PDB file of C-alpha atoms in Angstrom:
ATOM      1  CA  TYR A 287     -18.799   8.342   4.007  1.00  0.00           C
ATOM      2  CA  ILE A 288     -21.919  10.682   2.863  1.00  0.00           C
ATOM      3  CA  LEU A 289     -24.011  11.281  -0.419  1.00  0.00           C
ATOM      4  CA  LYS A 290     -24.609  15.071  -1.275  1.00  0.00           C
ATOM      5  CA  TYR A 291     -26.105  16.055  -3.898  1.00  0.00           C
ATOM      6  CA  THR A 292     -24.855  19.679  -4.418  1.00  0.00           C
ATOM      7  CA  GLU A 293     -24.886  21.085  -0.667  1.00  0.00           C
ATOM      8  CA  GLU A 294     -28.137  18.540   0.516  1.00  0.00           C
ATOM      9  CA  LEU A 295     -27.221  15.518   2.992  1.00  0.00           C
ATOM     10  CA  VAL A 296     -28.831  12.517   0.798  1.00  0.00           C
ATOM     11  CA  GLY A 297     -27.305   9.799   2.827  1.00  0.00           C
ATOM     12  CA  TYR A 298     -24.487   8.123   4.875  1.00  0.00           C
ATOM     13  CA  PHE A 299     -22.976   4.268   5.393  1.00  0.00           C
ATOM     14  CA  GLU A 300     -20.519   3.269   8.012  1.00  0.00           C
ATOM     15  CA  LEU A 301     -17.922   1.087   7.453  1.00  0.00           C
ATOM     16  CA  ILE A 302     -16.500  -1.469  10.634  1.00  0.00           C
ATOM     17  CA  PHE A 303     -13.365  -3.380   9.936  1.00  0.00           C
ATOM     18  CA  GLU A 304     -12.602  -6.041  11.328  1.00  0.00           C
ATOM     19  CA  LYS A 305      -9.660  -8.766  10.599  1.00  0.00           C
ATOM     20  CA  ASN A 306     -10.599 -10.356   7.405  1.00  0.00           C
ATOM     21  CA  GLU A 307     -14.002  -8.704   7.057  1.00  0.00           C
ATOM     22  CA  CYS A 308     -15.980  -5.057   6.902  1.00  0.00           C
ATOM     23  CA  GLU A 309     -19.253  -5.020   7.860  1.00  0.00           C
ATOM     24  CA  ILE A 310     -21.831  -2.035   6.724  1.00  0.00           C
ATOM     25  CA  VAL A 311     -23.445  -0.445   9.985  1.00  0.00           C
ATOM     26  CA  TYR A 312     -25.070   2.239   9.151  1.00  0.00           C
ATOM     27  CA  LEU A 313     -27.007   2.724   5.544  1.00  0.00           C
ATOM     28  CA  GLY A 314     -29.253   5.337   4.994  1.00  0.00           C
ATOM     29  CA  ILE A 315     -30.943   7.397   2.379  1.00  0.00           C
ATOM     30  CA  LEU A 316     -33.266  10.700   3.497  1.00  0.00           C
ATOM     31  CA  GLU A 317     -36.998  10.405   2.914  1.00  0.00           C
ATOM     32  CA  GLU A 318     -36.660  12.850   0.171  1.00  0.00           C
ATOM     33  CA  TYR A 319     -34.639  11.011  -1.553  1.00  0.00           C
ATOM     34  CA  PHE A 320     -36.450   7.624  -1.599  1.00  0.00           C
ATOM     35  CA  ASP A 321     -37.124   6.122  -5.203  1.00  0.00           C
ATOM     36  CA  LYS A 322     -34.705   7.627  -6.925  1.00  0.00           C
ATOM     37  CA  GLY A 323     -32.064   3.953  -6.646  1.00  0.00           C
ATOM     38  CA  LEU A 324     -29.852   6.636  -4.366  1.00  0.00           C
ATOM     39  CA  GLY A 325     -29.673   3.829  -2.118  1.00  0.00           C
ATOM     40  CA  GLY A 326     -28.706   1.299  -5.012  1.00  0.00           C
ATOM     41  CA  TYR A 327     -25.892   3.603  -5.525  1.00  0.00           C
ATOM     42  CA  LEU A 328     -24.773   4.165  -1.936  1.00  0.00           C
ATOM     43  CA  LEU A 329     -25.159   0.661  -1.110  1.00  0.00           C
ATOM     44  CA  THR A 330     -22.806  -0.225  -4.407  1.00  0.00           C
ATOM     45  CA  GLU A 331     -20.448   2.669  -3.363  1.00  0.00           C
ATOM     46  CA  ALA A 332     -20.015   0.657   0.319  1.00  0.00           C
ATOM     47  CA  ILE A 333     -19.639  -2.383  -0.708  1.00  0.00           C
ATOM     48  CA  LYS A 334     -16.917  -1.479  -3.211  1.00  0.00           C
ATOM     49  CA  ILE A 335     -14.597   0.570  -0.559  1.00  0.00           C
ATOM     50  CA  GLY A 336     -14.890  -2.321   1.746  1.00  0.00           C
ATOM     51  CA  PHE A 337     -13.421  -4.821  -0.733  1.00  0.00           C
ATOM     52  CA  GLN A 338     -11.189  -1.954  -1.705  1.00  0.00           C
ATOM     53  CA  ASN A 339      -9.785  -3.071   1.689  1.00  0.00           C
ATOM     54  CA  GLU A 340      -8.850  -7.099   0.938  1.00  0.00           C
ATOM     55  CA  VAL A 341     -11.075  -8.805   3.049  1.00  0.00           C
ATOM     56  CA  GLU A 342     -12.536 -11.664   2.433  1.00  0.00           C
ATOM     57  CA  ARG A 343     -16.085 -10.591   2.512  1.00  0.00           C
ATOM     58  CA  VAL A 344     -18.052  -7.487   2.433  1.00  0.00           C
ATOM     59  CA  TRP A 345     -22.005  -8.298   4.769  1.00  0.00           C
ATOM     60  CA  VAL A 346     -24.303  -6.099   6.184  1.00  0.00           C
ATOM     61  CA  HIS A 347     -27.583  -6.866   9.534  1.00  0.00           C
ATOM     62  CA  THR A 348     -31.010  -5.925   7.950  1.00  0.00           C
ATOM     63  CA  CYS A 349     -34.421  -6.687   9.935  1.00  0.00           C
ATOM     64  CA  SER A 350     -38.329  -5.363   9.042  1.00  0.00           C
ATOM     65  CA  LEU A 351     -37.949  -1.916  10.082  1.00  0.00           C
ATOM     66  CA  ASP A 352     -35.176  -1.504   7.594  1.00  0.00           C
ATOM     67  CA  HIS A 353     -37.095   0.362   3.490  1.00  0.00           C
ATOM     68  CA  PRO A 354     -39.280  -2.378   2.376  1.00  0.00           C
ATOM     69  CA  ASN A 355     -36.555  -2.289  -0.661  1.00  0.00           C
ATOM     70  CA  ALA A 356     -34.203  -3.178   1.275  1.00  0.00           C
ATOM     71  CA  ILE A 357     -33.633  -6.867   0.707  1.00  0.00           C
ATOM     72  CA  ASN A 358     -33.776  -6.703  -2.791  1.00  0.00           C
ATOM     73  CA  ASN A 359     -31.464  -4.060  -3.091  1.00  0.00           C
ATOM     74  CA  TYR A 360     -28.499  -6.296  -1.320  1.00  0.00           C
ATOM     75  CA  LYS A 361     -29.604  -9.844  -3.044  1.00  0.00           C
ATOM     76  CA  GLY A 362     -29.137  -7.621  -6.380  1.00  0.00           C
ATOM     77  CA  ARG A 363     -25.873  -6.312  -5.681  1.00  0.00           C
ATOM     78  CA  GLY A 364     -24.579  -9.888  -5.271  1.00  0.00           C
ATOM     79  CA  MET A 365     -25.179 -10.210  -1.240  1.00  0.00           C
ATOM     80  CA  LYS A 366     -26.534 -13.742  -0.173  1.00  0.00           C
ATOM     81  CA  ILE A 367     -28.825 -13.668   2.967  1.00  0.00           C
ATOM     82  CA  PHE A 368     -26.337 -16.431   5.485  1.00  0.00           C
ATOM     83  CA  LYS A 369     -29.098 -16.659   8.401  1.00  0.00           C
ATOM     84  CA  THR A 370     -32.614 -15.941   9.190  1.00  0.00           C
ATOM     85  CA  GLU A 371     -34.370 -15.069  12.460  1.00  0.00           C
ATOM     86  CA  GLU A 372     -37.274 -14.326  14.070  1.00  0.00           C
ATOM     87  CA  LEU A 373     -37.764 -12.806  17.850  1.00  0.00           C
ATOM     88  CA  LYS A 374     -40.565 -12.119  19.596  1.00  0.00           C
ATOM     89  CA  ARG A 375     -40.665  -8.770  21.523  1.00  0.00           C
ATOM     90  CA  LYS A 376     -42.165  -8.814  24.819  1.00  0.00           C
ATOM     91  CA  VAL A 377     -44.833  -6.602  25.622  1.00  0.00           C
ATOM     92  CA  ILE A 378     -44.621  -4.884  28.924  1.00  0.00           C
TER      93      ILE A 378
END
């Protein structure tokens, strides 16, 4: 799914449906559209479309490389933290 403003690409999301779940596998807004409330709108639409397919849950992975507001955006739309983990990177 894509979000456009006039003819300009603003952002997108991709959903994967498996069994009775929907995973938001990609969700992003182009940098020039940050801080305009569009990420919240796009996430709301992703969740709404996910649940329209009669799943039990819609979920997403996030990480420290995501936008600093990502986790608050997820929580603000009713999502809850299921699990956290800290991974160490091996420097070669």
